[in-house]
mmCIF file of C-alpha atoms and ligand atoms in Angstrom:
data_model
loop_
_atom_site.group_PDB
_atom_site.id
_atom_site.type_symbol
_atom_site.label_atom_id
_atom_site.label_comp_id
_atom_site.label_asym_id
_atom_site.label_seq_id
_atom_site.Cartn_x
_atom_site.Cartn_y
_atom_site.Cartn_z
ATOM 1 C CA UNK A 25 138.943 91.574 127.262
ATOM 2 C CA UNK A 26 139.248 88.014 128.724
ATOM 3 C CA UNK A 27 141.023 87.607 132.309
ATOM 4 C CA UNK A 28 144.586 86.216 132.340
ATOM 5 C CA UNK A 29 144.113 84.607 135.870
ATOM 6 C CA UNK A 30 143.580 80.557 136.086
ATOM 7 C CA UNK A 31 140.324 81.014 136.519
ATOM 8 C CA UNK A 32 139.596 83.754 133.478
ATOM 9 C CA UNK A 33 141.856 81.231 131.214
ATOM 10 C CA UNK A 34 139.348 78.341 132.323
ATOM 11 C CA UNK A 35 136.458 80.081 131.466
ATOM 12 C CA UNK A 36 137.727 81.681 127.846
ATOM 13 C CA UNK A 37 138.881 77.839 126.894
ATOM 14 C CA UNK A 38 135.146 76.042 128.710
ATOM 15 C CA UNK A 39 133.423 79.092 126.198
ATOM 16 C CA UNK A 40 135.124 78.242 123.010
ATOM 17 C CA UNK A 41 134.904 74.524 123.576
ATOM 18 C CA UNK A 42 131.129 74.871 124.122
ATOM 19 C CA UNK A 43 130.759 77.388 121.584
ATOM 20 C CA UNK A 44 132.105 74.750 119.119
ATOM 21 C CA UNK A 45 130.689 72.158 120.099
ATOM 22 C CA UNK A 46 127.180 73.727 119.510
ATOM 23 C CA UNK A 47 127.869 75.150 116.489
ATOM 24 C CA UNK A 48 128.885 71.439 115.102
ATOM 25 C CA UNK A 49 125.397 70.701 116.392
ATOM 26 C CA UNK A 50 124.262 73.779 114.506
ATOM 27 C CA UNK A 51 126.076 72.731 111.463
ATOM 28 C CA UNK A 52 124.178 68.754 111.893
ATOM 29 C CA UNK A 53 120.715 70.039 112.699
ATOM 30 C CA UNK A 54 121.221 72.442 109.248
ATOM 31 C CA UNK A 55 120.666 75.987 110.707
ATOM 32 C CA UNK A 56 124.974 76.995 109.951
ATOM 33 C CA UNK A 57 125.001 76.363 106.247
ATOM 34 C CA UNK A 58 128.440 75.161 104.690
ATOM 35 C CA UNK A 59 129.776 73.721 107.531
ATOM 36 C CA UNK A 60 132.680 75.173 109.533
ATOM 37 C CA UNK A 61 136.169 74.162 110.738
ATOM 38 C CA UNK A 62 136.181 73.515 114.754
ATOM 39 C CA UNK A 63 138.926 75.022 116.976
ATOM 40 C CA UNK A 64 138.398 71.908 118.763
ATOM 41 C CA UNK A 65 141.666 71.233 121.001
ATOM 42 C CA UNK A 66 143.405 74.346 120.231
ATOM 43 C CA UNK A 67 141.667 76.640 122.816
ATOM 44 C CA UNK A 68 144.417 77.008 125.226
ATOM 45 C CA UNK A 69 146.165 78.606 122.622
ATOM 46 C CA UNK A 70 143.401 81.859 121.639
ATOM 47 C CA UNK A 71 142.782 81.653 124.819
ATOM 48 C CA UNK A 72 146.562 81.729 126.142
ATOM 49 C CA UNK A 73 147.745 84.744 123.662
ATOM 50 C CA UNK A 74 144.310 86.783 123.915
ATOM 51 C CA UNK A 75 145.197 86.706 127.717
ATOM 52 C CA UNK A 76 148.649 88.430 127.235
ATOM 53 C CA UNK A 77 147.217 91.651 125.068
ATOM 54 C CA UNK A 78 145.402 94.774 125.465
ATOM 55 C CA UNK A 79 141.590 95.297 125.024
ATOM 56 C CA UNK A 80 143.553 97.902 122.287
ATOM 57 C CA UNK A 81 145.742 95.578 120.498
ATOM 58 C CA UNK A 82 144.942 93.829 117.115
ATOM 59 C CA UNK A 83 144.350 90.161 116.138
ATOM 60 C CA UNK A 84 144.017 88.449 113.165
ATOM 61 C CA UNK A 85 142.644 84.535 112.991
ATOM 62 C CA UNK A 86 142.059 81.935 110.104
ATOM 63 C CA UNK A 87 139.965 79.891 108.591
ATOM 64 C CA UNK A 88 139.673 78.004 112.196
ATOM 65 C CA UNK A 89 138.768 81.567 114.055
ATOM 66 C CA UNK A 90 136.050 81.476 116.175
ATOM 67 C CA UNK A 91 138.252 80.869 119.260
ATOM 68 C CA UNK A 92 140.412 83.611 118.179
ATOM 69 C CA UNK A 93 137.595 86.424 117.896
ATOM 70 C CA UNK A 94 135.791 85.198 121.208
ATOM 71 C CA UNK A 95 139.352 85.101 123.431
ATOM 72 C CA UNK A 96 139.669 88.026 122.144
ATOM 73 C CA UNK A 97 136.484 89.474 123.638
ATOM 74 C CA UNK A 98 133.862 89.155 120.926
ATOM 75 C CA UNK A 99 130.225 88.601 122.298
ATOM 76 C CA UNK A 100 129.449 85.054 121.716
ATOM 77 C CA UNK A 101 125.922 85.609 121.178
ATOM 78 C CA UNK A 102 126.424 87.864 118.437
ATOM 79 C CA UNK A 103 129.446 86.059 116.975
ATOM 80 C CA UNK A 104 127.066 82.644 116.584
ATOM 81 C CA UNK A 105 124.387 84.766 114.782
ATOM 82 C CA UNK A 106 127.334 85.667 111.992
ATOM 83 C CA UNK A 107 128.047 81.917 111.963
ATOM 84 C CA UNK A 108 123.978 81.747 111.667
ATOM 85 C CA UNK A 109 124.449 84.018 108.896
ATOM 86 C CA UNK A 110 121.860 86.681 110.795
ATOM 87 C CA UNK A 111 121.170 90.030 110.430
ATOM 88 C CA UNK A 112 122.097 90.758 114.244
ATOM 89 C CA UNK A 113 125.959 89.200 113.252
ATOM 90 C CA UNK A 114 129.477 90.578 114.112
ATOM 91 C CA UNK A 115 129.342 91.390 110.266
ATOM 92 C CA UNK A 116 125.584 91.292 109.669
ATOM 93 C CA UNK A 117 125.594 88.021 108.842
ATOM 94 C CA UNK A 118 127.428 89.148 105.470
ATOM 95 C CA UNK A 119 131.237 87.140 106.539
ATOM 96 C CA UNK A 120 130.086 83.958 108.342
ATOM 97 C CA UNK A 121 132.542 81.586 109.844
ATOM 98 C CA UNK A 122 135.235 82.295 108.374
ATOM 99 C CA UNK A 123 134.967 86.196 108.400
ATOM 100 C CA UNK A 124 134.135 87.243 111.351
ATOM 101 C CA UNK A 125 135.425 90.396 112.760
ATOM 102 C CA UNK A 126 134.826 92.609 115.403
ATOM 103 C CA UNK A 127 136.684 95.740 115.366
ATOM 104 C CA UNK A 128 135.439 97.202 118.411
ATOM 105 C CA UNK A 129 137.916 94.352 120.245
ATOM 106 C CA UNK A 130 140.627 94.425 117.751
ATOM 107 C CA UNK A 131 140.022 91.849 115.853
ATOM 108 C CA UNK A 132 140.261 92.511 112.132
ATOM 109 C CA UNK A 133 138.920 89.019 111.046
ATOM 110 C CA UNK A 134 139.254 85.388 110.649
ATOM 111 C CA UNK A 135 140.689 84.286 106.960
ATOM 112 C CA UNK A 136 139.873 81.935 104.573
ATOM 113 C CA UNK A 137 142.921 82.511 102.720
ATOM 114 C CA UNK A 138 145.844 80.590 104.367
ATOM 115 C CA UNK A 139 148.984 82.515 105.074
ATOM 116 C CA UNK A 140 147.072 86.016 104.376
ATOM 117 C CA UNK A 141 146.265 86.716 107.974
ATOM 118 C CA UNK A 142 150.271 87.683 108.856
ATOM 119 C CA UNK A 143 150.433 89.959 106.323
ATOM 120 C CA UNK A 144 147.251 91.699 107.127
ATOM 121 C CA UNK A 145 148.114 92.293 111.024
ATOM 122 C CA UNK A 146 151.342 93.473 109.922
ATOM 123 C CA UNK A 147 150.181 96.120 107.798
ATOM 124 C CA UNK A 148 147.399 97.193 110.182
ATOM 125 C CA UNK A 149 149.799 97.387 113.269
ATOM 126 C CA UNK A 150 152.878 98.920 111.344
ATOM 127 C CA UNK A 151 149.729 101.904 109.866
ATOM 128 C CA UNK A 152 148.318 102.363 113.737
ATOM 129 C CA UNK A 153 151.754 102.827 115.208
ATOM 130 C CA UNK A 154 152.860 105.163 112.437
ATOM 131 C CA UNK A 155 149.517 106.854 113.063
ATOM 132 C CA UNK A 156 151.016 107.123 116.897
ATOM 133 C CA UNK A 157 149.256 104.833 118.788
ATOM 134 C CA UNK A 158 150.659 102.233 120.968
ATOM 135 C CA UNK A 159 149.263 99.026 120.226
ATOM 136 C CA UNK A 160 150.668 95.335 118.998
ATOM 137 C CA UNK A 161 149.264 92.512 117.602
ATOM 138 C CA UNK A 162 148.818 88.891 117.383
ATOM 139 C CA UNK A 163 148.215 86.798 114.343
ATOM 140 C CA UNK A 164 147.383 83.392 114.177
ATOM 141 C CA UNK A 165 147.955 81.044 111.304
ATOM 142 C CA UNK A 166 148.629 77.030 111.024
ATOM 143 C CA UNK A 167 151.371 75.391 110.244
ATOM 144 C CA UNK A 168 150.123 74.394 106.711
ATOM 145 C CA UNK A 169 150.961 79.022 106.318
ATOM 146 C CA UNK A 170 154.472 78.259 107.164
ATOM 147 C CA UNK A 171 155.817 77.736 103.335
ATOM 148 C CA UNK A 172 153.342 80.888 102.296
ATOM 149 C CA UNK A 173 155.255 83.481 100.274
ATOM 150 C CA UNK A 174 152.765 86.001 101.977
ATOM 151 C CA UNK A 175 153.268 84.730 105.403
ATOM 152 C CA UNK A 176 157.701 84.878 105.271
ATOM 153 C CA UNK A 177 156.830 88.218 103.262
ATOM 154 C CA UNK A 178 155.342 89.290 106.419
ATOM 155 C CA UNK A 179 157.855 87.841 108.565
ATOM 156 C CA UNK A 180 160.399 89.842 106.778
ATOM 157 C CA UNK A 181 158.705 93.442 106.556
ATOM 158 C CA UNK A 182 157.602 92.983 109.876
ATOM 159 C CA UNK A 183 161.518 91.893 110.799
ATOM 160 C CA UNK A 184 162.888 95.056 108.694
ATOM 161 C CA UNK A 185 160.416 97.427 110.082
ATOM 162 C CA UNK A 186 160.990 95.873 113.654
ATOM 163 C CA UNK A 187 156.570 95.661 113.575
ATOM 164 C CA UNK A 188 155.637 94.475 117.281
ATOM 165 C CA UNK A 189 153.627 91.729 115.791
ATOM 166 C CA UNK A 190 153.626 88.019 117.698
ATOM 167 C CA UNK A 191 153.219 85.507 114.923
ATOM 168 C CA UNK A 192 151.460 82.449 116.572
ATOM 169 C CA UNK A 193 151.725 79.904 114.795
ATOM 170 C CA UNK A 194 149.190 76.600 115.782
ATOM 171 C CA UNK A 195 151.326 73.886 114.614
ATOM 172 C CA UNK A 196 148.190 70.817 114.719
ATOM 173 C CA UNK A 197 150.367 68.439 112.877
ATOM 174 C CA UNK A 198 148.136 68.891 109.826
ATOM 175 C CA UNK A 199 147.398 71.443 106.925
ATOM 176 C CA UNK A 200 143.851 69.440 105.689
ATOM 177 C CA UNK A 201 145.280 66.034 105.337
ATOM 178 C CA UNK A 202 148.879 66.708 105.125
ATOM 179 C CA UNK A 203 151.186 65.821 107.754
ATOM 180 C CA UNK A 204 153.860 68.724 108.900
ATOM 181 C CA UNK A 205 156.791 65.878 108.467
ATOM 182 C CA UNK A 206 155.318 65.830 104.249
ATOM 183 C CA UNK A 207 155.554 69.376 103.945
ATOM 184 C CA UNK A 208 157.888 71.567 106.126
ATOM 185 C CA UNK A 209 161.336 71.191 105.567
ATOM 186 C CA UNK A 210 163.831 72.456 108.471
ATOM 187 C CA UNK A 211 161.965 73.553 111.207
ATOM 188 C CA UNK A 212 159.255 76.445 111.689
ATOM 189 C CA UNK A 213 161.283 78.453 113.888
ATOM 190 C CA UNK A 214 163.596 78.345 112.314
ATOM 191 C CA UNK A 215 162.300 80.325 109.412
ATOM 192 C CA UNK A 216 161.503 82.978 111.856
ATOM 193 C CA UNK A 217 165.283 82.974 112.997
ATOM 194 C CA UNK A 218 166.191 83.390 109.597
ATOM 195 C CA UNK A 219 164.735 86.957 109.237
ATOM 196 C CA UNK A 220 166.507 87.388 113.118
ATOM 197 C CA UNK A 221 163.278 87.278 114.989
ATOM 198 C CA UNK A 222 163.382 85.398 118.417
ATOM 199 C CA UNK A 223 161.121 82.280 118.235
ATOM 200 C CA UNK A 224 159.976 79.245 121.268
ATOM 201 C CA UNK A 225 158.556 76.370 121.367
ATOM 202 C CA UNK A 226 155.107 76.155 123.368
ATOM 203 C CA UNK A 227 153.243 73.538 124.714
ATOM 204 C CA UNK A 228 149.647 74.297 123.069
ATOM 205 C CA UNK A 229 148.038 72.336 125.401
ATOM 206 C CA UNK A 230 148.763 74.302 128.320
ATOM 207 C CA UNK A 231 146.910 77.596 128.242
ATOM 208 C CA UNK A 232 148.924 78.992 131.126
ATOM 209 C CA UNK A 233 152.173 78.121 129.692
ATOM 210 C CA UNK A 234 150.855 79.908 126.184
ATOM 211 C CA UNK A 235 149.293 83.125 128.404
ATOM 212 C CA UNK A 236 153.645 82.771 129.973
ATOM 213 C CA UNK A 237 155.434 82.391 126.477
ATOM 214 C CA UNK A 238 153.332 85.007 124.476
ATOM 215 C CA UNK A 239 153.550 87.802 127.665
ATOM 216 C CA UNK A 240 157.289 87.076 127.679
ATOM 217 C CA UNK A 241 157.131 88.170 124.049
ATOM 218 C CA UNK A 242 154.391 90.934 123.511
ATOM 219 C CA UNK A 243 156.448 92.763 126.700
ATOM 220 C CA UNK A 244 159.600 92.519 124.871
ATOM 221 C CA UNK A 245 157.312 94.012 121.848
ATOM 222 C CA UNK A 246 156.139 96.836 123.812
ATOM 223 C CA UNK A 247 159.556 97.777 124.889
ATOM 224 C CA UNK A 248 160.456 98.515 121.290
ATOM 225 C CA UNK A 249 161.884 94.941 120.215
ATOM 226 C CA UNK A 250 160.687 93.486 117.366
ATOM 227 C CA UNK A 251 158.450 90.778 116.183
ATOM 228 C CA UNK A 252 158.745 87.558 117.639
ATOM 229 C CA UNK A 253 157.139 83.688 116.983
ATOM 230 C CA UNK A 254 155.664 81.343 118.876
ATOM 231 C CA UNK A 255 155.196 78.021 117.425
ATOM 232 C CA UNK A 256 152.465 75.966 119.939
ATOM 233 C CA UNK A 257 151.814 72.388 119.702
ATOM 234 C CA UNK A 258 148.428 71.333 119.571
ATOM 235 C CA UNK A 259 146.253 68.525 118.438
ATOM 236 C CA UNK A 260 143.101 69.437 116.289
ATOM 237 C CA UNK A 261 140.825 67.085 118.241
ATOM 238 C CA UNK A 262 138.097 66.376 115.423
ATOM 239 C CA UNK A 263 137.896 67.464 111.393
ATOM 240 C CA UNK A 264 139.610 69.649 109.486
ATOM 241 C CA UNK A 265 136.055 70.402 108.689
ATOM 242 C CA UNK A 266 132.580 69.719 109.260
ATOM 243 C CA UNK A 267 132.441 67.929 105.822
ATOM 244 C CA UNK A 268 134.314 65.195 107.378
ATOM 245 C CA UNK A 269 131.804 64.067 109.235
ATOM 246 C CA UNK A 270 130.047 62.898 106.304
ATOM 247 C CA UNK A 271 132.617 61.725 104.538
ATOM 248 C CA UNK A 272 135.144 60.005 106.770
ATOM 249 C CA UNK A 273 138.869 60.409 105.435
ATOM 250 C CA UNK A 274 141.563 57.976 107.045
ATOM 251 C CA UNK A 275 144.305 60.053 107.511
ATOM 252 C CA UNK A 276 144.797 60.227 110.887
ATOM 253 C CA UNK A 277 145.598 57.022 113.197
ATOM 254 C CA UNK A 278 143.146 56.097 115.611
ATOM 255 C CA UNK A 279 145.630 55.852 118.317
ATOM 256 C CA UNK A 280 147.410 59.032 117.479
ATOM 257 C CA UNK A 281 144.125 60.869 117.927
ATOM 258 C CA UNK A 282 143.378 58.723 121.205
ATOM 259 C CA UNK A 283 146.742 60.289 122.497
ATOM 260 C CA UNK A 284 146.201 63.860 120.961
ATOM 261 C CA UNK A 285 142.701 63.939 122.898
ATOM 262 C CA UNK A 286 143.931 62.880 125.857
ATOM 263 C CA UNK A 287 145.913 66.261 126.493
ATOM 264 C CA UNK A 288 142.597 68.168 126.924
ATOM 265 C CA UNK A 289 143.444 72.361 127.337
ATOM 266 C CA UNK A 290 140.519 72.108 128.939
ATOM 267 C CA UNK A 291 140.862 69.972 131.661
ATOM 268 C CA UNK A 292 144.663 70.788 131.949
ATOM 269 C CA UNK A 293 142.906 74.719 132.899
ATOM 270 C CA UNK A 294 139.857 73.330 135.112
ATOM 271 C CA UNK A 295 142.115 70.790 137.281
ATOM 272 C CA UNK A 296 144.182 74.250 138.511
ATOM 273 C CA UNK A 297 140.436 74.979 139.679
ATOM 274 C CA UNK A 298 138.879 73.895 142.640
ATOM 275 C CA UNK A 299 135.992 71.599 141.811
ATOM 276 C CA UNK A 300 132.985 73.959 142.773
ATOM 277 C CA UNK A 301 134.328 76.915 141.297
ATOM 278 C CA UNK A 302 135.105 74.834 138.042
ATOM 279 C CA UNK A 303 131.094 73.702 138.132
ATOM 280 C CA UNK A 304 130.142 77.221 138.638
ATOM 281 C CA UNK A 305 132.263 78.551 135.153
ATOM 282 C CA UNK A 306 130.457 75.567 133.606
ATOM 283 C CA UNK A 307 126.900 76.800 134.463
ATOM 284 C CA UNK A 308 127.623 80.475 133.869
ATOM 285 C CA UNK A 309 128.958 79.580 130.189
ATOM 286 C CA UNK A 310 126.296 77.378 129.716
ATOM 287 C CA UNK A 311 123.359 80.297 130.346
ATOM 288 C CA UNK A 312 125.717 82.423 128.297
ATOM 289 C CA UNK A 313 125.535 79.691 125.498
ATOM 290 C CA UNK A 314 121.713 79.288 126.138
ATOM 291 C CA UNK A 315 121.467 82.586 125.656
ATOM 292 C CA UNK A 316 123.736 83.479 122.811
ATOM 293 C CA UNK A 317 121.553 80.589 120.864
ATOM 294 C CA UNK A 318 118.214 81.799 121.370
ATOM 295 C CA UNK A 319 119.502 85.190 120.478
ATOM 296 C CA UNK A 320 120.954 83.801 117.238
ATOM 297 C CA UNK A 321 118.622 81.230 116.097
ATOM 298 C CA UNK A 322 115.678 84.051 117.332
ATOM 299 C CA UNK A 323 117.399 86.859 114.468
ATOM 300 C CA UNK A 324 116.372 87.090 111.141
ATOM 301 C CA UNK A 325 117.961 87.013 108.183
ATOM 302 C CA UNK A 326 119.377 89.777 105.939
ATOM 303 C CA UNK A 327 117.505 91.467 103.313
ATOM 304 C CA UNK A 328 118.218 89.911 100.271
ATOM 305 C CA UNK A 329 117.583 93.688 98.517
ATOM 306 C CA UNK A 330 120.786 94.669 101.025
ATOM 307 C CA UNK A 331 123.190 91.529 99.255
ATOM 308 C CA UNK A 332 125.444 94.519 97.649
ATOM 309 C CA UNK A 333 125.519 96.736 101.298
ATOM 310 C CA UNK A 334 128.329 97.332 103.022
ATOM 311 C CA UNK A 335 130.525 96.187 100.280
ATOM 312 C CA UNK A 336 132.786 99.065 100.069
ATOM 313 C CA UNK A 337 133.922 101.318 103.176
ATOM 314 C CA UNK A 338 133.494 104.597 100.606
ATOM 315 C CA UNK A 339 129.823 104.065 100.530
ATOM 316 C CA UNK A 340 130.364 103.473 96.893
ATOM 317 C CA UNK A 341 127.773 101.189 95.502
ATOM 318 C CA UNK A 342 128.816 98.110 93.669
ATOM 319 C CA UNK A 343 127.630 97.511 90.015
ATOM 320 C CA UNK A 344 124.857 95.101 89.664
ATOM 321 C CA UNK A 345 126.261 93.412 86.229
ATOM 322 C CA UNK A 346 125.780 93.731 82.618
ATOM 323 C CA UNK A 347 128.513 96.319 82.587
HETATM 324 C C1 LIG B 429 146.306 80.197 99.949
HETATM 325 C C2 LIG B 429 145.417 79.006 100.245
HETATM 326 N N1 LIG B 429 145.762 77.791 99.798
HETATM 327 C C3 LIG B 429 144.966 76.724 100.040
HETATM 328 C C4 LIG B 429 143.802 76.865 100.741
HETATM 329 C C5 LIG B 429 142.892 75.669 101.034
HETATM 330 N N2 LIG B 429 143.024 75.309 102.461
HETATM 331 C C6 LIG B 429 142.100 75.700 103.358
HETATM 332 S S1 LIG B 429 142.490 75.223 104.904
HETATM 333 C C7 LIG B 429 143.900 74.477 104.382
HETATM 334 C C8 LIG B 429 144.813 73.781 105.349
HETATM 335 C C9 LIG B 429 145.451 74.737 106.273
HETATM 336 O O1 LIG B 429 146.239 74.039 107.200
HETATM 337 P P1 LIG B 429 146.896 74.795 108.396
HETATM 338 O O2 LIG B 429 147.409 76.120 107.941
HETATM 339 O O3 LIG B 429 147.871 73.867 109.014
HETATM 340 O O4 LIG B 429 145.704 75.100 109.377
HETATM 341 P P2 LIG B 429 144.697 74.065 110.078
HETATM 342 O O5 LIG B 429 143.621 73.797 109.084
HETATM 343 O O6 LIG B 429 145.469 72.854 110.448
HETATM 344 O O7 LIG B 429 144.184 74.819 111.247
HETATM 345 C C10 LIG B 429 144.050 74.603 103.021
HETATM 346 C C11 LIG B 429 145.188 74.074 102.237
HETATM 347 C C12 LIG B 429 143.452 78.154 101.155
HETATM 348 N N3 LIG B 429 142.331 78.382 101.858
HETATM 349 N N4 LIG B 429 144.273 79.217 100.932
#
């Protein structure tokens, strides 16, 4: 588990920022194949709602997840080696980017499939508290989810069922290339007021005021209340993905993403910091990064004869074709 203090916050949003920003450089120099989608901008927000939950309780992330899975204590070194692909991955190297998950910290993956995150937590959580145990969750999901059937499907089984899950939605202004204002009509809490679950507003920039908003609402969970939503406004600070930065698309105006950059989660965090303890986070993620590189670019690959492992949780094996 991450620390919820200022400096713990700091340190979980200077980790993912680095973290992304070498794996873009890992994506360039060709060792992450297919590219991936950076959580660039949005860390105060993983970082924010990983800070208000239990090493215990569940999480669920996207196709943007990496910051999710490492707020939520996944070790960065092995977490790069499943974006490497590597045998010595959170997954083996078998889900990549947008698969990772790490069970041993509660998180039951990222998602390529938008929308399909919300309904996943809320089964899981609504199983493991029938099951007895006392645990809630947080699920993650952009605002390009918010006209999902899967994702109000969710909202309303978890309503019914009163499931303690926070539904976090990062509202970047953009699903791809699509602008919120083109897409969403009313307003995204308000669909979560429609199935009677309480919903705020959030400034995503602001990893303390994310860590505040989403403990005001997982300790309302805990005491038996139901799910809740927290919509957070952020600003996706470079592609949707890495493909972008081959092929440039003008969508977004230069000055809007001038003014969207300069509310930086992580310098909001690091000014609450004195200056030499701020330097001192830097170095120590730095060596961590250092580290979690040479450890990832240092594993080898998986067995091709082991493609069809691990594919079902029976031990079944899969077929190999031809009927
Ligand atoms: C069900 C589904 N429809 C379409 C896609 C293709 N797709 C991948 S990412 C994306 C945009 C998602 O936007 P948003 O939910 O706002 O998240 P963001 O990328 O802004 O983080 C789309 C449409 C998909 N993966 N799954």
């Amino acid at each position: 588990m991450r620390a919820a203090d200022p400096v713990g916050l700091y340190r979980t949003v200077r980790l993912i920022r680095r973290f992304e920003e070498r794996a873009v450089e890992l994506v360039h120099s060709g060792h992450i194949v297919g590219g991936i989608h950076p959580y660039l901008g949005q860390e105060g927000i993983a970082a924010g709602v990983c800070a208000a939950l239990r090493a215990e309780d569940l999480v669920t992330g996207t196709h943007r997840g990496h910051g999710h899975v490492l707020a939520k204590g996944a070790d960065p070194a092995r977490t790069l080696a499943e974006l490497l692909g590597r045998e010595t991955g959170l997954n083996r190297g078998r889900g990549g980017s947008m698969h990772a998950a790490d069970l041993s910290v509660g998180v039951l993956g990222a998602n390529a499939i938008v929308g399909a995150s919300g309904a996943i937590l809320t089964g899981a959580v609504w199983a493991r508290r029938r099951r007895g145990d006392d645990v809630v969750g947080a699920t993650f999901f952009g605002d390009g989810a918010v006209n999902e059937g899967m994702l109000l499907e969710a909202f309303n089984l978890a309503a019914l069922w009163r499931v303690p899950v926070l539904f976090v939605c990062e509202n970047n202004g953009y699903a791809t290339t699509m602008p919120v204002a083109g897409a969403v009509a009313g307003t995204i809490t308000g669909r979560a007021e429609a199935f009677g679950m309480p919903a705020a507003v959030v400034d995503g920039q602001d990893p303390e005021a994310v860590r505040d908003a989403a403990a005001t609402a997982v300790a309302r969970m805990r005491a038996g209340g139901g799910p809740e939503l927290v919509e957070a406004r952020t600003y996706r600070f470079d592609a949707h993905h890495t493909f972008e930065h081959a092929v440039r698309l003008d969508y977004r105006p230069p000055e809007e993403v001038a003014e969207g950059r300069s509310r930086d989660p992580v310098d909001i965090q690091g000014a609450r910091l004195p200056a030499a303890e701020r330097a001192a986070v830097d170095a120590e993620v730095e060596s961590t990064l250092d580290a979690a590189a040479e450890f990832a670019l240092a594993s080898p690959e998986p067995d091709p004869a082991g493609a069809l492992d691990h594919l079902y949780a029976s031990g079944l094996t899969a077929r190999t074709g031809g009927g």
